[in-house]
Short mmCIF file of N, CA and C in Angstrom, two decimals:
data_model
loop_
_atom_site.label_atom_id
_atom_site.label_comp_id
_atom_site.label_asym_id
_atom_site.label_seq_id
_atom_site.Cartn_x
_atom_site.Cartn_y
_atom_site.Cartn_z
N MET N 1 56.12 -33.92 -10.70
CA MET N 1 56.26 -32.49 -10.76
C MET N 1 54.87 -31.88 -10.57
N SER N 2 54.75 -30.92 -9.67
CA SER N 2 53.46 -30.29 -9.38
C SER N 2 53.12 -29.25 -10.44
N PHE N 3 51.86 -28.84 -10.42
CA PHE N 3 51.39 -27.82 -11.36
C PHE N 3 52.18 -26.53 -11.17
N LEU N 4 52.37 -26.11 -9.92
CA LEU N 4 53.10 -24.86 -9.67
C LEU N 4 54.55 -24.98 -10.12
N SER N 5 55.13 -26.13 -9.93
CA SER N 5 56.51 -26.34 -10.37
C SER N 5 56.61 -26.20 -11.88
N LYS N 6 55.65 -26.80 -12.59
CA LYS N 6 55.62 -26.68 -14.05
C LYS N 6 55.37 -25.24 -14.46
N LEU N 7 54.45 -24.58 -13.76
CA LEU N 7 54.09 -23.21 -14.09
C LEU N 7 55.27 -22.26 -13.94
N PHE N 8 56.04 -22.44 -12.89
CA PHE N 8 57.16 -21.55 -12.62
C PHE N 8 58.50 -22.12 -13.05
N GLY N 9 58.48 -23.16 -13.84
CA GLY N 9 59.69 -23.72 -14.41
C GLY N 9 60.72 -24.17 -13.40
N GLY N 10 60.26 -24.66 -12.25
CA GLY N 10 61.17 -25.17 -11.24
C GLY N 10 61.73 -24.11 -10.31
N ASP N 11 61.33 -22.84 -10.44
CA ASP N 11 61.78 -21.76 -9.56
C ASP N 11 61.10 -21.95 -8.20
N LYS N 12 61.85 -22.50 -7.24
CA LYS N 12 61.31 -22.85 -5.93
C LYS N 12 60.80 -21.63 -5.16
N ASP N 13 61.49 -20.50 -5.27
CA ASP N 13 61.05 -19.30 -4.55
C ASP N 13 59.71 -18.80 -5.09
N ALA N 14 59.58 -18.76 -6.40
CA ALA N 14 58.33 -18.31 -7.01
C ALA N 14 57.21 -19.30 -6.69
N GLU N 15 57.55 -20.58 -6.69
CA GLU N 15 56.58 -21.61 -6.37
C GLU N 15 56.08 -21.46 -4.93
N LYS N 16 57.00 -21.23 -3.99
CA LYS N 16 56.62 -21.06 -2.58
C LYS N 16 55.78 -19.80 -2.39
N THR N 17 56.16 -18.72 -3.06
CA THR N 17 55.40 -17.47 -2.96
C THR N 17 53.97 -17.67 -3.46
N ALA N 18 53.82 -18.35 -4.59
CA ALA N 18 52.49 -18.61 -5.14
C ALA N 18 51.69 -19.50 -4.21
N ARG N 19 52.33 -20.54 -3.66
CA ARG N 19 51.65 -21.45 -2.75
C ARG N 19 51.17 -20.70 -1.51
N ASP N 20 52.03 -19.83 -0.95
CA ASP N 20 51.65 -19.05 0.23
C ASP N 20 50.49 -18.09 -0.09
N LEU N 21 50.56 -17.49 -1.26
CA LEU N 21 49.50 -16.58 -1.69
C LEU N 21 48.17 -17.33 -1.82
N LEU N 22 48.22 -18.49 -2.43
CA LEU N 22 47.01 -19.28 -2.60
C LEU N 22 46.46 -19.75 -1.25
N LYS N 23 47.35 -20.15 -0.34
CA LYS N 23 46.89 -20.55 0.98
C LYS N 23 46.26 -19.37 1.71
N GLY N 24 46.84 -18.18 1.54
CA GLY N 24 46.28 -16.98 2.17
C GLY N 24 44.92 -16.63 1.60
N LEU N 25 44.76 -16.85 0.33
CA LEU N 25 43.48 -16.51 -0.30
C LEU N 25 42.40 -17.55 -0.04
N PHE N 26 42.79 -18.83 -0.09
CA PHE N 26 41.79 -19.89 -0.04
C PHE N 26 41.91 -20.79 1.18
N GLY N 27 42.90 -20.60 2.01
CA GLY N 27 43.12 -21.45 3.17
C GLY N 27 42.08 -21.22 4.25
N GLU N 28 42.14 -22.04 5.30
CA GLU N 28 41.19 -21.95 6.40
C GLU N 28 41.25 -20.61 7.11
N ASN N 29 42.42 -20.01 7.18
CA ASN N 29 42.58 -18.77 7.93
C ASN N 29 42.32 -17.53 7.07
N ALA N 30 41.95 -17.72 5.85
CA ALA N 30 41.73 -16.57 4.96
C ALA N 30 40.51 -15.79 5.41
N LYS N 31 40.64 -14.46 5.36
CA LYS N 31 39.52 -13.59 5.68
C LYS N 31 38.59 -13.57 4.48
N LYS N 32 37.32 -13.39 4.76
CA LYS N 32 36.34 -13.34 3.68
C LYS N 32 36.66 -12.20 2.72
N ASP N 33 37.10 -11.06 3.24
CA ASP N 33 37.41 -9.90 2.41
C ASP N 33 38.61 -10.12 1.51
N ASP N 34 39.47 -11.05 1.84
CA ASP N 34 40.68 -11.29 1.05
C ASP N 34 40.44 -12.22 -0.13
N LYS N 35 39.30 -12.90 -0.15
CA LYS N 35 39.05 -13.85 -1.22
C LYS N 35 38.71 -13.12 -2.50
N PRO N 36 39.10 -13.68 -3.64
CA PRO N 36 38.74 -13.03 -4.89
C PRO N 36 37.24 -13.08 -5.11
N GLU N 37 36.76 -12.12 -5.86
CA GLU N 37 35.33 -12.06 -6.14
C GLU N 37 34.93 -13.29 -6.95
N GLU N 38 33.87 -13.95 -6.50
CA GLU N 38 33.41 -15.14 -7.21
C GLU N 38 32.46 -14.73 -8.31
N LYS N 39 32.52 -15.44 -9.41
CA LYS N 39 31.60 -15.19 -10.51
C LYS N 39 30.26 -15.81 -10.14
N PRO N 40 29.16 -15.15 -10.53
CA PRO N 40 27.87 -15.77 -10.25
C PRO N 40 27.71 -17.06 -11.04
N GLU N 41 26.99 -17.97 -10.44
CA GLU N 41 26.78 -19.26 -11.09
C GLU N 41 25.94 -19.06 -12.35
N GLU N 42 26.31 -19.70 -13.44
CA GLU N 42 25.56 -19.59 -14.68
C GLU N 42 24.21 -20.26 -14.50
N PRO N 43 23.13 -19.62 -14.95
CA PRO N 43 21.83 -20.27 -14.84
C PRO N 43 21.76 -21.49 -15.74
N ALA N 44 20.94 -22.43 -15.35
CA ALA N 44 20.80 -23.65 -16.14
C ALA N 44 20.22 -23.30 -17.50
N GLN N 45 20.68 -23.98 -18.52
CA GLN N 45 20.18 -23.76 -19.87
C GLN N 45 18.80 -24.41 -19.96
N GLU N 46 17.77 -23.58 -20.09
CA GLU N 46 16.43 -24.10 -20.19
C GLU N 46 15.79 -23.60 -21.46
N ASN N 47 14.80 -24.32 -21.93
CA ASN N 47 14.02 -23.86 -23.06
C ASN N 47 12.86 -23.05 -22.48
N ASN N 48 13.20 -21.90 -21.91
CA ASN N 48 12.24 -21.06 -21.21
C ASN N 48 12.22 -19.70 -21.86
N THR N 49 11.07 -19.27 -22.31
CA THR N 49 10.98 -17.99 -22.99
C THR N 49 10.37 -16.92 -22.11
N SER N 50 10.21 -17.21 -20.84
CA SER N 50 9.65 -16.19 -19.96
C SER N 50 10.77 -15.32 -19.40
N ALA N 51 10.38 -14.18 -18.87
CA ALA N 51 11.35 -13.24 -18.32
C ALA N 51 12.00 -13.82 -17.08
N PRO N 52 13.20 -13.37 -16.74
CA PRO N 52 13.82 -13.79 -15.50
C PRO N 52 12.92 -13.41 -14.32
N ALA N 53 13.09 -14.10 -13.20
CA ALA N 53 12.20 -13.93 -12.06
C ALA N 53 12.11 -12.48 -11.59
N ASP N 54 13.22 -11.79 -11.47
CA ASP N 54 13.20 -10.42 -10.99
C ASP N 54 13.24 -9.46 -12.17
N ASN N 55 12.06 -8.98 -12.55
CA ASN N 55 12.05 -8.03 -13.65
C ASN N 55 11.48 -6.70 -13.21
N SER N 56 11.75 -6.35 -11.96
CA SER N 56 11.30 -5.06 -11.46
C SER N 56 12.06 -3.95 -12.16
N SER N 57 11.52 -2.74 -12.12
CA SER N 57 12.15 -1.65 -12.84
C SER N 57 13.53 -1.34 -12.30
N ASP N 58 13.77 -1.52 -10.99
CA ASP N 58 15.10 -1.26 -10.44
C ASP N 58 16.12 -2.23 -11.01
N ALA N 59 15.77 -3.51 -11.07
CA ALA N 59 16.70 -4.51 -11.60
C ALA N 59 16.86 -4.34 -13.10
N ALA N 60 15.81 -3.94 -13.78
CA ALA N 60 15.84 -3.84 -15.23
C ALA N 60 16.66 -2.66 -15.72
N SER N 61 16.76 -1.62 -14.93
CA SER N 61 17.37 -0.39 -15.44
C SER N 61 18.89 -0.40 -15.43
N SER N 62 19.52 -1.35 -14.79
CA SER N 62 20.97 -1.30 -14.68
C SER N 62 21.71 -1.92 -15.87
N GLY N 63 21.00 -2.57 -16.78
CA GLY N 63 21.65 -3.17 -17.94
C GLY N 63 22.00 -2.14 -18.99
N PRO N 64 22.90 -2.50 -19.90
CA PRO N 64 23.33 -1.56 -20.93
C PRO N 64 22.29 -1.43 -22.04
N SER N 65 21.50 -0.39 -22.02
CA SER N 65 20.48 -0.20 -23.04
C SER N 65 21.13 -0.05 -24.40
N GLY N 66 20.53 -0.66 -25.38
CA GLY N 66 21.06 -0.59 -26.74
C GLY N 66 21.90 -1.81 -27.07
N ASP N 67 22.47 -2.43 -26.10
CA ASP N 67 23.19 -3.69 -26.30
C ASP N 67 22.26 -4.79 -25.86
N SER N 68 22.46 -5.95 -26.41
CA SER N 68 21.49 -7.02 -26.15
C SER N 68 22.08 -8.17 -25.34
N TRP N 69 22.99 -7.87 -24.46
CA TRP N 69 23.54 -8.94 -23.64
C TRP N 69 23.92 -8.38 -22.29
N GLY N 70 24.09 -9.24 -21.32
CA GLY N 70 24.51 -8.85 -19.97
C GLY N 70 23.66 -9.53 -18.92
N ASP N 71 24.11 -9.41 -17.69
CA ASP N 71 23.41 -10.06 -16.59
C ASP N 71 22.11 -9.36 -16.22
N ASP N 72 22.06 -8.04 -16.41
CA ASP N 72 20.88 -7.27 -16.02
C ASP N 72 20.03 -6.93 -17.23
N MET N 73 18.72 -7.05 -17.06
CA MET N 73 17.80 -6.73 -18.16
C MET N 73 17.88 -5.24 -18.47
N PRO N 74 18.10 -4.90 -19.74
CA PRO N 74 18.13 -3.49 -20.11
C PRO N 74 16.75 -2.85 -19.93
N ALA N 75 16.74 -1.53 -19.74
CA ALA N 75 15.48 -0.81 -19.60
C ALA N 75 14.74 -0.75 -20.93
N GLU N 76 15.47 -0.88 -22.02
CA GLU N 76 14.88 -0.84 -23.36
C GLU N 76 13.95 -2.03 -23.58
N GLU N 77 12.95 -1.83 -24.44
CA GLU N 77 12.05 -2.93 -24.77
C GLU N 77 12.85 -4.12 -25.28
N ASN N 78 12.50 -5.30 -24.80
CA ASN N 78 13.16 -6.53 -25.24
C ASN N 78 12.14 -7.66 -25.16
N GLN N 79 12.54 -8.83 -25.63
CA GLN N 79 11.58 -9.92 -25.70
C GLN N 79 11.07 -10.37 -24.34
N TYR N 80 11.80 -10.09 -23.27
CA TYR N 80 11.39 -10.55 -21.94
C TYR N 80 10.46 -9.57 -21.23
N ASN N 81 10.56 -8.28 -21.55
CA ASN N 81 9.64 -7.35 -20.90
C ASN N 81 8.48 -6.99 -21.83
N TYR N 82 8.43 -7.61 -22.99
CA TYR N 82 7.32 -7.42 -23.94
C TYR N 82 6.11 -8.18 -23.42
N ASN N 83 4.94 -7.58 -23.56
CA ASN N 83 3.72 -8.22 -23.08
C ASN N 83 3.19 -9.18 -24.14
N GLY N 84 3.78 -10.34 -24.21
CA GLY N 84 3.36 -11.34 -25.19
C GLY N 84 4.45 -12.37 -25.44
N HIS N 85 4.13 -13.35 -26.25
CA HIS N 85 5.04 -14.43 -26.63
C HIS N 85 6.22 -13.86 -27.43
N PHE N 86 7.34 -14.54 -27.43
CA PHE N 86 8.51 -14.01 -28.14
C PHE N 86 8.25 -13.84 -29.63
N THR N 87 7.42 -14.70 -30.22
CA THR N 87 7.11 -14.53 -31.65
C THR N 87 6.32 -13.25 -31.88
N ALA N 88 5.41 -12.92 -30.96
CA ALA N 88 4.64 -11.68 -31.08
C ALA N 88 5.57 -10.47 -30.97
N TYR N 89 6.58 -10.56 -30.12
CA TYR N 89 7.56 -9.48 -29.98
C TYR N 89 8.28 -9.23 -31.31
N PHE N 90 8.79 -10.29 -31.90
CA PHE N 90 9.52 -10.14 -33.17
C PHE N 90 8.57 -9.68 -34.28
N GLU N 91 7.39 -10.25 -34.35
CA GLU N 91 6.43 -9.86 -35.39
C GLU N 91 6.02 -8.40 -35.25
N ASN N 92 5.93 -7.91 -34.02
CA ASN N 92 5.64 -6.49 -33.80
C ASN N 92 6.75 -5.62 -34.40
N ILE N 93 7.98 -6.02 -34.20
CA ILE N 93 9.11 -5.29 -34.78
C ILE N 93 9.05 -5.36 -36.30
N PHE N 94 8.79 -6.54 -36.83
CA PHE N 94 8.71 -6.69 -38.30
C PHE N 94 7.62 -5.77 -38.86
N ASN N 95 6.46 -5.73 -38.21
CA ASN N 95 5.33 -4.95 -38.71
C ASN N 95 5.55 -3.44 -38.59
N THR N 96 6.25 -3.01 -37.56
CA THR N 96 6.44 -1.57 -37.37
C THR N 96 7.70 -1.04 -38.03
N GLU N 97 8.79 -1.76 -37.94
CA GLU N 97 10.08 -1.27 -38.44
C GLU N 97 10.36 -1.69 -39.88
N PHE N 98 9.72 -2.74 -40.34
CA PHE N 98 10.00 -3.26 -41.68
C PHE N 98 8.69 -3.44 -42.47
N ALA N 99 7.83 -2.47 -42.34
CA ALA N 99 6.51 -2.53 -42.98
C ALA N 99 6.61 -2.57 -44.50
N ALA N 100 7.72 -2.13 -45.07
CA ALA N 100 7.89 -2.14 -46.53
C ALA N 100 8.08 -3.55 -47.05
N TYR N 101 8.34 -4.49 -46.16
CA TYR N 101 8.57 -5.89 -46.56
C TYR N 101 7.37 -6.73 -46.15
N ARG N 102 7.08 -7.71 -46.96
CA ARG N 102 6.10 -8.73 -46.62
C ARG N 102 6.89 -9.89 -46.02
N TYR N 103 6.33 -10.57 -45.06
CA TYR N 103 7.03 -11.75 -44.51
C TYR N 103 6.08 -12.91 -44.37
N GLU N 104 6.68 -14.10 -44.43
CA GLU N 104 5.95 -15.35 -44.21
C GLU N 104 6.64 -16.11 -43.10
N LYS N 105 5.84 -16.75 -42.29
CA LYS N 105 6.36 -17.50 -41.14
C LYS N 105 6.36 -18.99 -41.46
N ALA N 106 7.49 -19.65 -41.19
CA ALA N 106 7.60 -21.10 -41.37
C ALA N 106 8.04 -21.70 -40.03
N VAL N 107 7.19 -22.51 -39.43
CA VAL N 107 7.54 -23.15 -38.16
C VAL N 107 8.25 -24.45 -38.49
N LEU N 108 9.54 -24.50 -38.18
CA LEU N 108 10.31 -25.72 -38.45
C LEU N 108 10.12 -26.73 -37.32
N TYR N 109 10.21 -26.26 -36.10
CA TYR N 109 9.97 -27.08 -34.91
C TYR N 109 9.29 -26.17 -33.90
N GLU N 110 8.06 -26.49 -33.52
CA GLU N 110 7.26 -25.63 -32.64
C GLU N 110 8.07 -25.16 -31.43
N ASP N 111 8.14 -23.86 -31.26
CA ASP N 111 8.85 -23.20 -30.16
C ASP N 111 10.32 -23.61 -30.05
N ARG N 112 10.91 -24.08 -31.16
CA ARG N 112 12.34 -24.39 -31.17
C ARG N 112 13.04 -23.69 -32.32
N ARG N 113 12.45 -23.71 -33.51
CA ARG N 113 13.02 -23.05 -34.69
C ARG N 113 11.90 -22.54 -35.56
N ILE N 114 11.90 -21.24 -35.75
CA ILE N 114 10.90 -20.59 -36.58
C ILE N 114 11.65 -19.68 -37.54
N VAL N 115 11.26 -19.71 -38.81
CA VAL N 115 11.91 -18.87 -39.83
C VAL N 115 10.88 -17.92 -40.41
N TYR N 116 11.29 -16.67 -40.53
CA TYR N 116 10.49 -15.66 -41.21
C TYR N 116 11.23 -15.31 -42.50
N TYR N 117 10.53 -15.44 -43.62
CA TYR N 117 11.10 -15.05 -44.90
C TYR N 117 10.55 -13.68 -45.26
N PHE N 118 11.45 -12.74 -45.53
CA PHE N 118 11.07 -11.39 -45.93
C PHE N 118 11.13 -11.28 -47.45
N TYR N 119 10.13 -10.58 -48.00
CA TYR N 119 10.04 -10.40 -49.45
C TYR N 119 10.02 -8.90 -49.77
N SER N 120 10.72 -8.56 -50.83
CA SER N 120 10.62 -7.23 -51.42
C SER N 120 9.97 -7.47 -52.78
N GLY N 121 8.69 -7.10 -52.90
CA GLY N 121 7.94 -7.50 -54.09
C GLY N 121 7.77 -9.00 -54.06
N ASP N 122 8.18 -9.66 -55.15
CA ASP N 122 8.10 -11.12 -55.20
C ASP N 122 9.43 -11.80 -54.82
N ALA N 123 10.46 -10.99 -54.63
CA ALA N 123 11.79 -11.55 -54.37
C ALA N 123 12.00 -11.81 -52.88
N LYS N 124 12.42 -13.03 -52.57
CA LYS N 124 12.77 -13.39 -51.19
C LYS N 124 14.14 -12.77 -50.91
N VAL N 125 14.22 -11.89 -49.87
CA VAL N 125 15.46 -11.14 -49.64
C VAL N 125 16.13 -11.46 -48.31
N LEU N 126 15.42 -12.09 -47.38
CA LEU N 126 16.00 -12.31 -46.05
C LEU N 126 15.29 -13.46 -45.35
N ALA N 127 16.09 -14.24 -44.61
CA ALA N 127 15.55 -15.25 -43.70
C ALA N 127 15.95 -14.86 -42.29
N VAL N 128 14.98 -14.70 -41.41
CA VAL N 128 15.22 -14.41 -40.00
C VAL N 128 14.84 -15.67 -39.23
N GLU N 129 15.82 -16.26 -38.58
CA GLU N 129 15.56 -17.50 -37.84
C GLU N 129 15.55 -17.22 -36.35
N LEU N 130 14.50 -17.64 -35.69
CA LEU N 130 14.40 -17.60 -34.23
C LEU N 130 14.59 -19.04 -33.76
N MET N 131 15.51 -19.22 -32.83
CA MET N 131 15.80 -20.59 -32.43
C MET N 131 16.29 -20.67 -31.00
N THR N 132 16.20 -21.87 -30.43
CA THR N 132 16.76 -22.09 -29.10
C THR N 132 18.27 -22.14 -29.21
N ASP N 133 18.94 -21.91 -28.12
CA ASP N 133 20.40 -21.95 -28.14
C ASP N 133 20.93 -23.38 -28.23
N LYS N 134 20.05 -24.37 -28.21
CA LYS N 134 20.47 -25.76 -28.35
C LYS N 134 20.36 -26.25 -29.79
N SER N 135 19.80 -25.43 -30.68
CA SER N 135 19.63 -25.82 -32.07
C SER N 135 20.92 -25.58 -32.86
N ASP N 136 21.02 -26.24 -33.98
CA ASP N 136 22.19 -26.11 -34.84
C ASP N 136 21.76 -25.39 -36.11
N ALA N 137 22.27 -24.18 -36.32
CA ALA N 137 21.83 -23.34 -37.44
C ALA N 137 22.71 -23.45 -38.66
N ARG N 138 23.76 -24.19 -38.59
CA ARG N 138 24.74 -24.17 -39.68
C ARG N 138 24.17 -24.59 -41.03
N LYS N 139 23.43 -25.67 -41.08
CA LYS N 139 22.94 -26.15 -42.37
C LYS N 139 22.00 -25.14 -43.02
N PHE N 140 21.01 -24.67 -42.27
CA PHE N 140 20.07 -23.70 -42.83
C PHE N 140 20.79 -22.41 -43.22
N ARG N 141 21.66 -21.94 -42.35
CA ARG N 141 22.43 -20.72 -42.63
C ARG N 141 23.26 -20.90 -43.89
N ASN N 142 23.92 -22.03 -44.03
CA ASN N 142 24.74 -22.30 -45.21
C ASN N 142 23.88 -22.43 -46.46
N ASP N 143 22.71 -23.04 -46.34
CA ASP N 143 21.80 -23.13 -47.49
C ASP N 143 21.37 -21.73 -47.94
N CYS N 144 21.10 -20.85 -46.99
CA CYS N 144 20.74 -19.47 -47.34
C CYS N 144 21.90 -18.79 -48.06
N ARG N 145 23.08 -18.96 -47.53
CA ARG N 145 24.27 -18.34 -48.14
C ARG N 145 24.47 -18.84 -49.58
N LYS N 146 24.33 -20.15 -49.79
CA LYS N 146 24.48 -20.72 -51.13
C LYS N 146 23.43 -20.19 -52.09
N ALA N 147 22.23 -19.92 -51.57
CA ALA N 147 21.13 -19.42 -52.40
C ALA N 147 21.20 -17.91 -52.59
N GLY N 148 22.17 -17.25 -51.95
CA GLY N 148 22.29 -15.80 -52.05
C GLY N 148 21.25 -15.06 -51.24
N LEU N 149 20.70 -15.72 -50.23
CA LEU N 149 19.67 -15.13 -49.38
C LEU N 149 20.30 -14.63 -48.09
N ALA N 150 20.07 -13.37 -47.76
CA ALA N 150 20.57 -12.83 -46.50
C ALA N 150 19.96 -13.60 -45.33
N TYR N 151 20.72 -13.74 -44.26
CA TYR N 151 20.29 -14.57 -43.14
C TYR N 151 20.70 -13.89 -41.83
N VAL N 152 19.82 -13.94 -40.86
CA VAL N 152 20.14 -13.49 -39.51
C VAL N 152 19.37 -14.38 -38.53
N ARG N 153 19.99 -14.66 -37.40
CA ARG N 153 19.30 -15.50 -36.41
C ARG N 153 19.33 -14.81 -35.06
N PHE N 154 18.34 -15.16 -34.26
CA PHE N 154 18.24 -14.68 -32.89
C PHE N 154 17.92 -15.88 -32.00
N TYR N 155 18.72 -16.04 -30.94
CA TYR N 155 18.41 -17.07 -29.95
C TYR N 155 17.41 -16.45 -28.98
N PHE N 156 16.29 -17.13 -28.77
CA PHE N 156 15.27 -16.54 -27.92
C PHE N 156 15.30 -17.05 -26.49
N ASN N 157 16.21 -17.94 -26.16
CA ASN N 157 16.23 -18.45 -24.79
C ASN N 157 17.63 -18.53 -24.19
N HIS N 158 18.57 -17.79 -24.72
CA HIS N 158 19.93 -17.84 -24.20
C HIS N 158 20.05 -16.89 -23.01
N PRO N 159 20.45 -17.39 -21.83
CA PRO N 159 20.53 -16.54 -20.65
C PRO N 159 21.41 -15.31 -20.89
N GLY N 160 20.87 -14.15 -20.55
CA GLY N 160 21.62 -12.90 -20.67
C GLY N 160 21.58 -12.27 -22.05
N TRP N 161 20.91 -12.89 -23.01
CA TRP N 161 20.76 -12.30 -24.34
C TRP N 161 19.34 -11.82 -24.45
N TRP N 162 19.17 -10.51 -24.49
CA TRP N 162 17.86 -9.89 -24.31
C TRP N 162 17.11 -9.62 -25.62
N ASN N 163 17.79 -9.56 -26.74
CA ASN N 163 17.14 -9.21 -28.01
C ASN N 163 16.39 -7.89 -27.87
N THR N 164 17.12 -6.86 -27.47
CA THR N 164 16.51 -5.54 -27.37
C THR N 164 16.03 -5.09 -28.74
N ARG N 165 15.06 -4.21 -28.73
CA ARG N 165 14.47 -3.73 -29.98
C ARG N 165 15.54 -3.13 -30.90
N SER N 166 16.39 -2.27 -30.37
CA SER N 166 17.41 -1.63 -31.22
C SER N 166 18.38 -2.65 -31.80
N TYR N 167 18.70 -3.67 -31.03
CA TYR N 167 19.60 -4.72 -31.49
C TYR N 167 18.97 -5.51 -32.64
N VAL N 168 17.71 -5.91 -32.47
CA VAL N 168 17.01 -6.67 -33.50
C VAL N 168 16.89 -5.84 -34.77
N VAL N 169 16.48 -4.59 -34.63
CA VAL N 169 16.32 -3.71 -35.79
C VAL N 169 17.66 -3.51 -36.50
N ARG N 170 18.71 -3.25 -35.73
CA ARG N 170 20.04 -3.03 -36.32
C ARG N 170 20.52 -4.26 -37.09
N ARG N 171 20.37 -5.43 -36.50
CA ARG N 171 20.85 -6.65 -37.17
C ARG N 171 20.07 -6.94 -38.45
N ILE N 172 18.77 -6.72 -38.42
CA ILE N 172 17.97 -6.97 -39.62
C ILE N 172 18.31 -5.95 -40.70
N LYS N 173 18.46 -4.68 -40.32
CA LYS N 173 18.84 -3.66 -41.31
C LYS N 173 20.18 -3.98 -41.93
N GLU N 174 21.14 -4.42 -41.13
CA GLU N 174 22.46 -4.78 -41.65
C GLU N 174 22.34 -5.95 -42.63
N ALA N 175 21.51 -6.92 -42.30
CA ALA N 175 21.35 -8.08 -43.18
C ALA N 175 20.66 -7.70 -44.50
N LEU N 176 19.77 -6.74 -44.44
CA LEU N 176 19.05 -6.33 -45.64
C LEU N 176 19.92 -5.45 -46.56
N ASN N 177 20.94 -4.83 -46.02
CA ASN N 177 21.80 -3.95 -46.84
C ASN N 177 22.87 -4.71 -47.57
#
C-alpha cells in the first residue's frame, strides 16, 4: 500500500488527483513559478559569536524590533551589532539597566557557559546563564529552582536569536519580579 493510498484511505480518485498535483508541482514539466516556495536552508550550528556576514543597515532593519528572533537582524541594539564580545554586551546591560544590583561572574566553561549571580544587598536573587545552544541547562536551572533562586538563560550562538536589548531587559525584569 502506497503512502498516498494510506493517506486517502484507499480513495483512488483522491489518490490520483494528489499524484497528478504532485507531478505538476515537482515533475520535469513543472514551471518554476508553480513550485511551492522553498524554505531557506538552516545555517549550520556553530559556536560562533560573531554577527552574520551581512549586517548592513538595509538587511538589519527588516527584522522585528523588540522581538529577539527571526531571520533578519533587528535594527535594535543586540549582541551581534554591539561593538564588543557578547559578554561585554550583556555586562553593559547589567550595568546600565540593573545598576541597583551587584553581580558576580562565574565562568563555568570558557565561552560555553557563563553565569552571572545578581545580589540585592547580601542576598543572591538571580542567576543569569549565558550558554551555547549545545549546552544542557536543566541541572543548573533545576538547582536554582530548588534553592529558590530566580533563573534566566540566554543562548548566545543560536541562529536567528538576536538577544535584543529590550528582550534581555524584559526577561531579567520578569525573573527579578
